[in-house]
RNA sequence: GGGCCCGUAGUCUAGCGGUUAUGAUGCCACCCUGUCACGGUGGAGAUCGCGGGUUCGAAUCCCGUCGGGCCCGCCA
């Protein structure tokens, strides 16, 4: 045994005991004949005292440097009354070294372990094993463990079974780009890594495992973002004999109890608010709005039906929208600040941003567009937006999609500037009634918004033939503080409905059979009604940890170019390996 | 595929056409018996990401390239 205790556990009551500790040298305070070493492991820090009265022991402390791994045997004693350290959990005691040895020396680390912050993230990623020693990453890894442990315990208590599904599976064309794995045994053929275990969990329902879950690694070969990595982890769940309401209820209970258990200092409003997709887009311009603050978008189109202002008029005449957003107390924004907002708007693709500032002192409204408006229109706009003295009004006119994207971005920007989002609130909500299909003008067919096994809502079934774009799906997303943290649906279990959907998606009999034959066949052997959801663990932990990227809650994440800076993956491989796989590289 | 931002000792950072390239911290040596971001004295440490160009002169300006970040597209 290298140690009798960890560096986080000694207390006043251990005084007088002889203990053995092992850990890393966190800091060393060398007073010559007296040296203090803060010994660190993942449990905490304990102060060890080396006195020159024992020269051999003292010599070990003298040669030790930061991050040396050392072992000491010593006597726990109460610190002198004036020397207690309230910042350490072990701060009432110290260990007087009786013997000591260096288990392994350490080079000077490329960044401080003891003091965090400031370094380029790429440096932290290159030396991730050092970064992981630090408190921030340790806290995040521990939180992540607790989250996953809670999920497992919760679902186990609810009667769920955790079942593993393969990582090497069949590639299917729709959805995200697959990561492919060449087969050595079958020249020219490939496996895909799962984008999610979607089909497999549905087959488990056919098999009668009516409550399934898995902490499932998922792979998508798409471009990265702060909240998107090429591999990520979902709490994949599926249940038989459930309706949408059952899945929502269970998930809500899971999240509520999870947060109470692991982040008790945060407030979770319950029940979770519910928005339809149409309502979310209308009021927030987003299907994942941050509901910690209001700042709702307001439609102005009807007020401007006969406006002479060409920008508004043109947008409305071509089927677009004019919508606005009230930025409370921002009337004093400088030209520069307004230009920044305009740049943000342009960045989403609109041509410009119309604005009006209502001075707090009751003076004349400053505005970029009032002079182009008709009689009374400015007053009508201000009234509709409920503009008060001191407010800045932001207005966008364009195609509905662009108006939504732009005002969503401006809404988040204003909230950020005004610090409207309470960091200690976890505002979960449900977005429901997603459309089942969206028109794909490039391919001249319908695409599944969720996936091709998502069930349409019963009362919309007649629309499948008459107006497919209006069909709502039994699909639901759970949204947290502006992030989609989970999505799911009730699946189609009727063969005729499935066929109808394939027809709309332009999937031929032959394609359906070759791509989904196993599913269709399975569903002919008694498929129970079923549905599920897949919360994204990385994003949830990120939000619980108050981090702004999921990289901070992953042990070994990849860069935006999908590279691992520590191992230098991806990398070239031997000619021999390629030959085994029957692969020749295109020059 | 596109837009924007960043790259200077181990680390963070100042400098933005002429400096001996700034400071902090870390590192090394010596001194110090109650520190806990210990303190004190001294020292070493930088092909200014890389390549090319403009210029009498480039860390500084221009072009390219590499790496990193944020975003758009993409992400059933």
mmCIF file of C-alpha atoms in Angstrom, chain A residues 13-379:
data_model
loop_
_atom_site.group_PDB
_atom_site.id
_atom_site.type_symbol
_atom_site.label_atom_id
_atom_site.label_comp_id
_atom_site.label_asym_id
_atom_site.label_seq_id
_atom_site.Cartn_x
_atom_site.Cartn_y
_atom_site.Cartn_z
ATOM 1 C CA UNK A 13 -9.508 13.672 14.979
ATOM 2 C CA UNK A 14 -6.548 12.022 13.224
ATOM 3 C CA UNK A 15 -4.057 14.004 15.312
ATOM 4 C CA UNK A 16 -1.476 11.714 16.833
ATOM 5 C CA UNK A 17 -1.841 9.021 14.151
ATOM 6 C CA UNK A 18 0.996 7.924 11.930
ATOM 7 C CA UNK A 19 -0.105 7.984 8.290
ATOM 8 C CA UNK A 20 1.333 7.403 4.853
ATOM 9 C CA UNK A 21 0.379 9.739 2.009
ATOM 10 C CA UNK A 22 1.281 9.733 -1.661
ATOM 11 C CA UNK A 23 0.548 12.407 -4.213
ATOM 12 C CA UNK A 24 1.778 15.258 -6.329
ATOM 13 C CA UNK A 25 3.709 18.277 -5.046
ATOM 14 C CA UNK A 26 1.174 21.045 -5.528
ATOM 15 C CA UNK A 27 3.229 23.871 -4.022
ATOM 16 C CA UNK A 28 6.404 24.022 -2.036
ATOM 17 C CA UNK A 29 7.234 26.793 0.410
ATOM 18 C CA UNK A 30 10.926 26.616 1.212
ATOM 19 C CA UNK A 31 11.958 28.471 4.375
ATOM 20 C CA UNK A 32 15.395 26.899 4.451
ATOM 21 C CA UNK A 33 15.460 24.695 7.521
ATOM 22 C CA UNK A 34 11.667 24.388 7.343
ATOM 23 C CA UNK A 35 9.870 23.370 4.153
ATOM 24 C CA UNK A 36 6.124 23.139 3.639
ATOM 25 C CA UNK A 37 4.821 20.946 0.845
ATOM 26 C CA UNK A 38 1.192 20.975 -0.230
ATOM 27 C CA UNK A 39 0.614 17.379 -1.276
ATOM 28 C CA UNK A 40 -2.229 16.921 -3.738
ATOM 29 C CA UNK A 41 -4.362 14.100 -5.070
ATOM 30 C CA UNK A 42 -7.871 14.191 -6.450
ATOM 31 C CA UNK A 43 -9.340 14.166 -2.967
ATOM 32 C CA UNK A 44 -7.645 17.311 -1.719
ATOM 33 C CA UNK A 45 -4.509 18.940 -0.405
ATOM 34 C CA UNK A 46 -2.628 18.209 2.797
ATOM 35 C CA UNK A 47 0.221 20.298 4.167
ATOM 36 C CA UNK A 48 3.327 18.290 4.948
ATOM 37 C CA UNK A 49 6.081 19.813 7.125
ATOM 38 C CA UNK A 50 9.730 18.914 6.604
ATOM 39 C CA UNK A 51 12.103 19.953 9.399
ATOM 40 C CA UNK A 52 15.888 20.022 9.040
ATOM 41 C CA UNK A 53 16.034 18.242 12.380
ATOM 42 C CA UNK A 54 15.752 15.111 10.206
ATOM 43 C CA UNK A 55 18.263 15.873 7.436
ATOM 44 C CA UNK A 56 17.496 12.881 5.147
ATOM 45 C CA UNK A 57 13.781 13.638 5.171
ATOM 46 C CA UNK A 58 14.407 17.354 4.708
ATOM 47 C CA UNK A 59 16.627 16.599 1.706
ATOM 48 C CA UNK A 60 13.718 14.925 -0.106
ATOM 49 C CA UNK A 61 11.635 18.084 0.225
ATOM 50 C CA UNK A 62 14.584 20.153 -0.915
ATOM 51 C CA UNK A 63 14.982 18.248 -4.159
ATOM 52 C CA UNK A 64 11.241 18.012 -4.794
ATOM 53 C CA UNK A 65 9.700 20.299 -7.393
ATOM 54 C CA UNK A 66 6.205 20.995 -8.583
ATOM 55 C CA UNK A 67 4.345 17.883 -9.748
ATOM 56 C CA UNK A 68 6.933 15.429 -8.376
ATOM 57 C CA UNK A 69 5.170 12.334 -7.155
ATOM 58 C CA UNK A 70 6.271 11.729 -3.583
ATOM 59 C CA UNK A 71 5.375 9.481 -0.719
ATOM 60 C CA UNK A 72 5.697 10.429 2.930
ATOM 61 C CA UNK A 73 5.190 8.720 6.233
ATOM 62 C CA UNK A 74 4.484 11.075 9.065
ATOM 63 C CA UNK A 75 2.643 12.122 12.160
ATOM 64 C CA UNK A 76 -0.664 13.986 11.966
ATOM 65 C CA UNK A 77 -0.776 16.912 14.329
ATOM 66 C CA UNK A 78 -2.948 19.890 15.020
ATOM 67 C CA UNK A 79 -1.602 23.049 13.476
ATOM 68 C CA UNK A 80 -0.532 25.866 15.794
ATOM 69 C CA UNK A 81 -3.624 27.960 16.616
ATOM 70 C CA UNK A 82 -2.648 30.903 14.379
ATOM 71 C CA UNK A 83 -1.668 28.651 11.468
ATOM 72 C CA UNK A 84 -4.968 26.974 10.640
ATOM 73 C CA UNK A 85 -5.982 27.328 7.001
ATOM 74 C CA UNK A 86 -9.750 27.680 6.585
ATOM 75 C CA UNK A 87 -9.416 27.398 2.773
ATOM 76 C CA UNK A 88 -8.397 23.736 3.006
ATOM 77 C CA UNK A 89 -10.674 20.948 4.165
ATOM 78 C CA UNK A 90 -7.591 19.514 5.871
ATOM 79 C CA UNK A 91 -6.510 22.958 7.098
ATOM 80 C CA UNK A 92 -6.720 22.214 10.806
ATOM 81 C CA UNK A 93 -3.948 19.633 10.644
ATOM 82 C CA UNK A 94 -0.598 18.995 9.032
ATOM 83 C CA UNK A 95 1.614 15.971 8.670
ATOM 84 C CA UNK A 96 5.164 16.079 10.036
ATOM 85 C CA UNK A 97 7.270 13.959 7.724
ATOM 86 C CA UNK A 98 9.166 11.132 9.400
ATOM 87 C CA UNK A 99 10.342 9.588 6.140
ATOM 88 C CA UNK A 100 9.915 10.548 2.520
ATOM 89 C CA UNK A 101 10.801 9.403 -0.962
ATOM 90 C CA UNK A 102 10.454 10.664 -4.502
ATOM 91 C CA UNK A 103 8.399 8.080 -6.411
ATOM 92 C CA UNK A 104 8.887 9.955 -9.664
ATOM 93 C CA UNK A 105 10.288 13.367 -10.542
ATOM 94 C CA UNK A 106 8.535 15.653 -13.039
ATOM 95 C CA UNK A 107 9.680 18.050 -15.714
ATOM 96 C CA UNK A 108 8.500 21.615 -15.403
ATOM 97 C CA UNK A 109 4.947 21.500 -16.728
ATOM 98 C CA UNK A 110 3.969 23.598 -19.766
ATOM 99 C CA UNK A 111 1.401 25.421 -17.657
ATOM 100 C CA UNK A 112 0.660 25.768 -13.971
ATOM 101 C CA UNK A 113 -1.391 23.029 -12.427
ATOM 102 C CA UNK A 114 -1.996 25.010 -9.244
ATOM 103 C CA UNK A 115 -3.111 28.200 -10.932
ATOM 104 C CA UNK A 116 -5.704 27.985 -13.657
ATOM 105 C CA UNK A 117 -6.750 30.091 -16.563
ATOM 106 C CA UNK A 118 -5.334 32.154 -19.383
ATOM 107 C CA UNK A 119 -3.607 29.535 -21.502
ATOM 108 C CA UNK A 120 -4.501 28.835 -25.104
ATOM 109 C CA UNK A 121 -6.973 26.006 -25.145
ATOM 110 C CA UNK A 122 -4.828 24.199 -27.697
ATOM 111 C CA UNK A 123 -2.071 23.930 -25.105
ATOM 112 C CA UNK A 124 -4.461 22.449 -22.588
ATOM 113 C CA UNK A 125 -5.600 19.942 -25.203
ATOM 114 C CA UNK A 126 -2.083 18.920 -26.143
ATOM 115 C CA UNK A 127 -1.315 18.214 -22.498
ATOM 116 C CA UNK A 128 -4.812 17.164 -21.543
ATOM 117 C CA UNK A 129 -3.513 14.719 -18.913
ATOM 118 C CA UNK A 130 -2.019 17.702 -17.096
ATOM 119 C CA UNK A 131 -5.089 19.860 -17.612
ATOM 120 C CA UNK A 132 -7.195 17.063 -16.143
ATOM 121 C CA UNK A 133 -5.152 17.303 -12.949
ATOM 122 C CA UNK A 134 -6.518 20.758 -12.353
ATOM 123 C CA UNK A 135 -9.433 21.595 -10.168
ATOM 124 C CA UNK A 136 -11.753 22.847 -12.894
ATOM 125 C CA UNK A 137 -11.522 19.712 -15.006
ATOM 126 C CA UNK A 138 -11.635 17.490 -11.949
ATOM 127 C CA UNK A 139 -14.786 19.208 -10.767
ATOM 128 C CA UNK A 140 -16.336 18.749 -14.195
ATOM 129 C CA UNK A 141 -15.341 15.088 -14.474
ATOM 130 C CA UNK A 142 -16.754 14.393 -11.020
ATOM 131 C CA UNK A 143 -19.969 16.227 -11.868
ATOM 132 C CA UNK A 144 -20.260 14.251 -15.081
ATOM 133 C CA UNK A 145 -19.795 11.007 -13.192
ATOM 134 C CA UNK A 146 -22.522 12.001 -10.750
ATOM 135 C CA UNK A 147 -24.900 12.936 -13.546
ATOM 136 C CA UNK A 148 -24.430 9.628 -15.350
ATOM 137 C CA UNK A 149 -24.591 7.680 -12.092
ATOM 138 C CA UNK A 150 -27.823 9.427 -11.191
ATOM 139 C CA UNK A 151 -29.322 8.631 -14.582
ATOM 140 C CA UNK A 152 -28.409 4.969 -14.276
ATOM 141 C CA UNK A 153 -29.767 4.692 -10.740
ATOM 142 C CA UNK A 154 -32.950 6.567 -11.606
ATOM 143 C CA UNK A 155 -33.738 4.453 -14.643
ATOM 144 C CA UNK A 156 -32.797 1.241 -12.872
ATOM 145 C CA UNK A 157 -35.245 2.132 -10.126
ATOM 146 C CA UNK A 158 -37.892 2.674 -12.810
ATOM 147 C CA UNK A 159 -37.320 -0.822 -14.156
ATOM 148 C CA UNK A 160 -35.175 0.054 -17.162
ATOM 149 C CA UNK A 161 -32.507 -2.264 -18.515
ATOM 150 C CA UNK A 162 -29.195 -0.934 -19.795
ATOM 151 C CA UNK A 163 -28.382 -2.789 -22.990
ATOM 152 C CA UNK A 164 -25.331 -2.225 -25.165
ATOM 153 C CA UNK A 165 -25.694 -1.995 -28.917
ATOM 154 C CA UNK A 166 -22.961 -2.352 -31.536
ATOM 155 C CA UNK A 167 -20.593 0.420 -32.544
ATOM 156 C CA UNK A 168 -20.028 -1.142 -35.961
ATOM 157 C CA UNK A 169 -23.360 -0.919 -37.726
ATOM 158 C CA UNK A 170 -24.921 -0.513 -41.131
ATOM 159 C CA UNK A 171 -24.650 2.829 -42.872
ATOM 160 C CA UNK A 172 -27.896 4.534 -43.842
ATOM 161 C CA UNK A 173 -27.893 7.497 -46.173
ATOM 162 C CA UNK A 174 -30.131 10.057 -44.470
ATOM 163 C CA UNK A 175 -29.287 12.181 -41.478
ATOM 164 C CA UNK A 176 -25.790 13.284 -40.643
ATOM 165 C CA UNK A 177 -22.696 12.112 -42.524
ATOM 166 C CA UNK A 178 -21.541 8.736 -41.205
ATOM 167 C CA UNK A 179 -18.108 7.876 -39.930
ATOM 168 C CA UNK A 180 -17.187 4.838 -42.000
ATOM 169 C CA UNK A 181 -15.060 1.842 -41.049
ATOM 170 C CA UNK A 182 -13.755 -0.307 -43.873
ATOM 171 C CA UNK A 183 -14.240 -4.048 -43.682
ATOM 172 C CA UNK A 184 -11.148 -6.204 -44.134
ATOM 173 C CA UNK A 185 -13.234 -9.335 -44.566
ATOM 174 C CA UNK A 186 -15.550 -7.797 -47.152
ATOM 175 C CA UNK A 187 -13.485 -5.861 -49.670
ATOM 176 C CA UNK A 188 -15.085 -2.599 -50.688
ATOM 177 C CA UNK A 189 -17.689 -2.691 -47.927
ATOM 178 C CA UNK A 190 -17.998 -0.483 -44.879
ATOM 179 C CA UNK A 191 -19.502 -0.319 -41.460
ATOM 180 C CA UNK A 192 -20.757 2.969 -40.055
ATOM 181 C CA UNK A 193 -20.406 4.215 -36.514
ATOM 182 C CA UNK A 194 -23.851 4.957 -35.072
ATOM 183 C CA UNK A 195 -25.182 8.511 -35.234
ATOM 184 C CA UNK A 196 -27.420 7.176 -32.486
ATOM 185 C CA UNK A 197 -28.661 3.665 -31.694
ATOM 186 C CA UNK A 198 -32.050 4.643 -33.146
ATOM 187 C CA UNK A 199 -32.938 1.526 -35.090
ATOM 188 C CA UNK A 200 -31.382 -0.848 -32.600
ATOM 189 C CA UNK A 201 -33.393 0.491 -29.714
ATOM 190 C CA UNK A 202 -36.577 0.178 -31.735
ATOM 191 C CA UNK A 203 -35.682 -3.431 -32.479
ATOM 192 C CA UNK A 204 -35.202 -3.967 -28.745
ATOM 193 C CA UNK A 205 -38.814 -2.832 -28.359
ATOM 194 C CA UNK A 206 -39.891 -5.454 -30.881
ATOM 195 C CA UNK A 207 -37.893 -7.902 -28.783
ATOM 196 C CA UNK A 208 -39.953 -7.013 -25.727
ATOM 197 C CA UNK A 209 -37.374 -5.117 -23.658
ATOM 198 C CA UNK A 210 -40.000 -2.497 -22.964
ATOM 199 C CA UNK A 211 -37.849 -0.128 -20.933
ATOM 200 C CA UNK A 212 -34.372 0.277 -22.413
ATOM 201 C CA UNK A 213 -31.629 2.781 -21.897
ATOM 202 C CA UNK A 214 -27.971 3.132 -22.746
ATOM 203 C CA UNK A 215 -25.268 5.673 -22.104
ATOM 204 C CA UNK A 216 -24.521 5.662 -25.780
ATOM 205 C CA UNK A 217 -21.601 7.118 -27.682
ATOM 206 C CA UNK A 218 -22.785 8.675 -30.933
ATOM 207 C CA UNK A 219 -20.764 9.725 -33.982
ATOM 208 C CA UNK A 220 -21.551 12.346 -36.604
ATOM 209 C CA UNK A 221 -19.109 13.468 -39.251
ATOM 210 C CA UNK A 222 -20.291 17.068 -39.419
ATOM 211 C CA UNK A 223 -18.593 20.357 -38.626
ATOM 212 C CA UNK A 224 -17.983 21.178 -34.990
ATOM 213 C CA UNK A 225 -19.287 23.906 -32.722
ATOM 214 C CA UNK A 226 -18.841 24.863 -29.102
ATOM 215 C CA UNK A 227 -21.662 22.442 -28.295
ATOM 216 C CA UNK A 228 -20.959 19.837 -30.990
ATOM 217 C CA UNK A 229 -18.212 17.223 -31.102
ATOM 218 C CA UNK A 230 -17.824 14.420 -33.657
ATOM 219 C CA UNK A 231 -18.384 11.906 -30.880
ATOM 220 C CA UNK A 232 -20.672 12.645 -28.011
ATOM 221 C CA UNK A 233 -22.778 10.832 -25.472
ATOM 222 C CA UNK A 234 -26.519 10.467 -25.250
ATOM 223 C CA UNK A 235 -28.728 8.951 -22.614
ATOM 224 C CA UNK A 236 -30.565 6.868 -25.147
ATOM 225 C CA UNK A 237 -33.983 5.686 -23.947
ATOM 226 C CA UNK A 238 -36.899 3.824 -25.470
ATOM 227 C CA UNK A 239 -40.128 2.522 -24.014
ATOM 228 C CA UNK A 240 -42.989 0.380 -25.243
ATOM 229 C CA UNK A 241 -46.673 1.076 -24.668
ATOM 230 C CA UNK A 242 -46.087 4.775 -24.064
ATOM 231 C CA UNK A 243 -47.530 7.962 -25.433
ATOM 232 C CA UNK A 244 -45.710 11.271 -25.827
ATOM 233 C CA UNK A 245 -47.089 12.349 -22.465
ATOM 234 C CA UNK A 246 -45.483 9.360 -20.710
ATOM 235 C CA UNK A 247 -42.054 10.084 -22.162
ATOM 236 C CA UNK A 248 -42.313 13.750 -21.278
ATOM 237 C CA UNK A 249 -43.412 12.993 -17.743
ATOM 238 C CA UNK A 250 -40.593 10.530 -17.102
ATOM 239 C CA UNK A 251 -37.951 12.822 -18.591
ATOM 240 C CA UNK A 252 -39.191 15.768 -16.589
ATOM 241 C CA UNK A 253 -39.001 13.740 -13.395
ATOM 242 C CA UNK A 254 -35.507 12.566 -14.293
ATOM 243 C CA UNK A 255 -34.202 16.084 -14.919
ATOM 244 C CA UNK A 256 -35.916 17.595 -11.901
ATOM 245 C CA UNK A 257 -34.543 15.008 -9.510
ATOM 246 C CA UNK A 258 -31.153 15.012 -11.217
ATOM 247 C CA UNK A 259 -30.715 18.752 -10.754
ATOM 248 C CA UNK A 260 -31.901 18.648 -7.158
ATOM 249 C CA UNK A 261 -29.324 15.940 -6.495
ATOM 250 C CA UNK A 262 -26.244 17.264 -8.282
ATOM 251 C CA UNK A 263 -26.737 21.052 -8.476
ATOM 252 C CA UNK A 264 -28.922 21.865 -5.449
ATOM 253 C CA UNK A 265 -27.865 25.530 -5.609
ATOM 254 C CA UNK A 266 -29.654 25.961 -8.931
ATOM 255 C CA UNK A 267 -33.370 26.606 -9.306
ATOM 256 C CA UNK A 268 -35.437 24.486 -11.680
ATOM 257 C CA UNK A 269 -38.908 25.909 -12.422
ATOM 258 C CA UNK A 270 -41.499 23.131 -12.650
ATOM 259 C CA UNK A 271 -43.524 21.994 -14.421
ATOM 260 C CA UNK A 272 -41.413 22.631 -17.507
ATOM 261 C CA UNK A 273 -43.007 25.156 -19.815
ATOM 262 C CA UNK A 274 -44.388 23.861 -23.086
ATOM 263 C CA UNK A 275 -44.304 25.609 -26.415
ATOM 264 C CA UNK A 276 -45.394 24.376 -29.760
ATOM 265 C CA UNK A 277 -42.779 24.613 -32.470
ATOM 266 C CA UNK A 278 -44.888 27.251 -34.242
ATOM 267 C CA UNK A 279 -45.213 29.270 -31.048
ATOM 268 C CA UNK A 280 -41.484 29.068 -30.313
ATOM 269 C CA UNK A 281 -40.616 30.287 -33.795
ATOM 270 C CA UNK A 282 -43.218 33.053 -33.655
ATOM 271 C CA UNK A 283 -42.343 34.383 -30.209
ATOM 272 C CA UNK A 284 -38.595 33.699 -30.052
ATOM 273 C CA UNK A 285 -37.449 32.953 -33.584
ATOM 274 C CA UNK A 286 -35.898 29.722 -32.362
ATOM 275 C CA UNK A 287 -36.915 26.134 -31.651
ATOM 276 C CA UNK A 288 -34.678 26.239 -28.578
ATOM 277 C CA UNK A 289 -35.308 29.589 -26.920
ATOM 278 C CA UNK A 290 -33.670 30.610 -23.666
ATOM 279 C CA UNK A 291 -36.714 31.200 -21.453
ATOM 280 C CA UNK A 292 -34.837 32.671 -18.507
ATOM 281 C CA UNK A 293 -35.828 36.048 -19.925
ATOM 282 C CA UNK A 294 -38.731 37.384 -22.004
ATOM 283 C CA UNK A 295 -37.659 39.712 -24.839
ATOM 284 C CA UNK A 296 -40.326 38.351 -27.138
ATOM 285 C CA UNK A 297 -40.424 39.033 -30.847
ATOM 286 C CA UNK A 298 -43.393 41.097 -31.982
ATOM 287 C CA UNK A 299 -45.032 40.956 -35.392
ATOM 288 C CA UNK A 300 -45.441 44.385 -37.010
ATOM 289 C CA UNK A 301 -46.578 43.323 -40.459
ATOM 290 C CA UNK A 302 -50.240 44.237 -40.071
ATOM 291 C CA UNK A 303 -49.361 47.767 -38.937
ATOM 292 C CA UNK A 304 -47.360 48.346 -42.095
ATOM 293 C CA UNK A 305 -49.770 46.967 -44.683
ATOM 294 C CA UNK A 306 -49.616 50.177 -46.687
ATOM 295 C CA UNK A 307 -46.239 51.560 -45.606
ATOM 296 C CA UNK A 308 -44.313 53.648 -48.119
ATOM 297 C CA UNK A 309 -40.998 52.372 -46.682
ATOM 298 C CA UNK A 310 -39.604 50.156 -49.418
ATOM 299 C CA UNK A 311 -37.647 47.780 -47.200
ATOM 300 C CA UNK A 312 -40.723 46.874 -45.149
ATOM 301 C CA UNK A 313 -43.075 47.049 -48.100
ATOM 302 C CA UNK A 314 -40.895 44.821 -50.253
ATOM 303 C CA UNK A 315 -40.516 42.196 -47.543
ATOM 304 C CA UNK A 316 -44.254 42.055 -46.887
ATOM 305 C CA UNK A 317 -45.204 41.980 -50.562
ATOM 306 C CA UNK A 318 -42.941 39.017 -51.216
ATOM 307 C CA UNK A 319 -44.440 36.998 -48.390
ATOM 308 C CA UNK A 320 -41.924 38.032 -45.762
ATOM 309 C CA UNK A 321 -42.310 39.449 -42.302
ATOM 310 C CA UNK A 322 -41.513 42.601 -40.357
ATOM 311 C CA UNK A 323 -40.839 41.827 -36.718
ATOM 312 C CA UNK A 324 -39.323 43.714 -33.846
ATOM 313 C CA UNK A 325 -37.667 43.317 -30.502
ATOM 314 C CA UNK A 326 -37.574 45.772 -27.606
ATOM 315 C CA UNK A 327 -34.172 46.238 -25.952
ATOM 316 C CA UNK A 328 -35.108 47.800 -22.634
ATOM 317 C CA UNK A 329 -32.933 50.691 -21.481
ATOM 318 C CA UNK A 330 -30.680 50.608 -24.550
ATOM 319 C CA UNK A 331 -31.758 53.948 -26.048
ATOM 320 C CA UNK A 332 -28.401 55.413 -25.092
ATOM 321 C CA UNK A 333 -26.542 53.005 -27.365
ATOM 322 C CA UNK A 334 -23.817 54.747 -29.354
ATOM 323 C CA UNK A 335 -23.528 54.579 -33.108
ATOM 324 C CA UNK A 336 -20.781 51.992 -32.587
ATOM 325 C CA UNK A 337 -22.920 49.768 -30.383
ATOM 326 C CA UNK A 338 -25.776 49.925 -32.869
ATOM 327 C CA UNK A 339 -23.345 49.114 -35.667
ATOM 328 C CA UNK A 340 -22.301 46.027 -33.714
ATOM 329 C CA UNK A 341 -25.919 44.914 -33.569
ATOM 330 C CA UNK A 342 -26.271 45.629 -37.272
ATOM 331 C CA UNK A 343 -23.214 43.477 -38.001
ATOM 332 C CA UNK A 344 -24.741 40.645 -36.008
ATOM 333 C CA UNK A 345 -27.928 40.997 -38.030
ATOM 334 C CA UNK A 346 -26.049 41.066 -41.328
ATOM 335 C CA UNK A 347 -24.100 38.008 -40.197
ATOM 336 C CA UNK A 348 -27.325 36.013 -40.291
ATOM 337 C CA UNK A 349 -28.008 37.102 -43.831
ATOM 338 C CA UNK A 350 -30.423 40.022 -43.634
ATOM 339 C CA UNK A 351 -29.509 43.214 -45.466
ATOM 340 C CA UNK A 352 -29.878 45.557 -42.539
ATOM 341 C CA UNK A 353 -31.296 46.413 -39.177
ATOM 342 C CA UNK A 354 -33.884 49.123 -38.590
ATOM 343 C CA UNK A 355 -33.710 50.730 -35.176
ATOM 344 C CA UNK A 356 -35.379 53.418 -33.133
ATOM 345 C CA UNK A 357 -34.175 54.827 -29.816
ATOM 346 C CA UNK A 358 -36.707 56.418 -27.485
ATOM 347 C CA UNK A 359 -34.741 58.877 -25.320
ATOM 348 C CA UNK A 360 -35.216 58.477 -21.591
ATOM 349 C CA UNK A 361 -35.613 62.240 -21.203
ATOM 350 C CA UNK A 362 -38.651 62.392 -23.481
ATOM 351 C CA UNK A 363 -36.801 63.946 -26.416
ATOM 352 C CA UNK A 364 -37.361 63.115 -30.082
ATOM 353 C CA UNK A 365 -37.027 59.498 -31.184
ATOM 354 C CA UNK A 366 -33.729 58.799 -32.951
ATOM 355 C CA UNK A 367 -34.224 56.332 -35.723
ATOM 356 C CA UNK A 368 -32.676 54.867 -38.833
ATOM 357 C CA UNK A 369 -35.963 54.623 -40.713
ATOM 358 C CA UNK A 370 -38.672 56.922 -39.262
ATOM 359 C CA UNK A 371 -38.265 59.410 -42.084
ATOM 360 C CA UNK A 372 -39.327 56.782 -44.621
ATOM 361 C CA UNK A 373 -42.489 55.808 -42.741
ATOM 362 C CA UNK A 374 -46.044 56.903 -43.342
ATOM 363 C CA UNK A 375 -48.191 58.968 -41.029
ATOM 364 C CA UNK A 376 -48.535 57.438 -37.561
ATOM 365 C CA UNK A 377 -46.587 54.291 -38.387
ATOM 366 C CA UNK A 378 -43.714 54.992 -36.023
ATOM 367 C CA UNK A 379 -46.136 55.601 -33.170
#
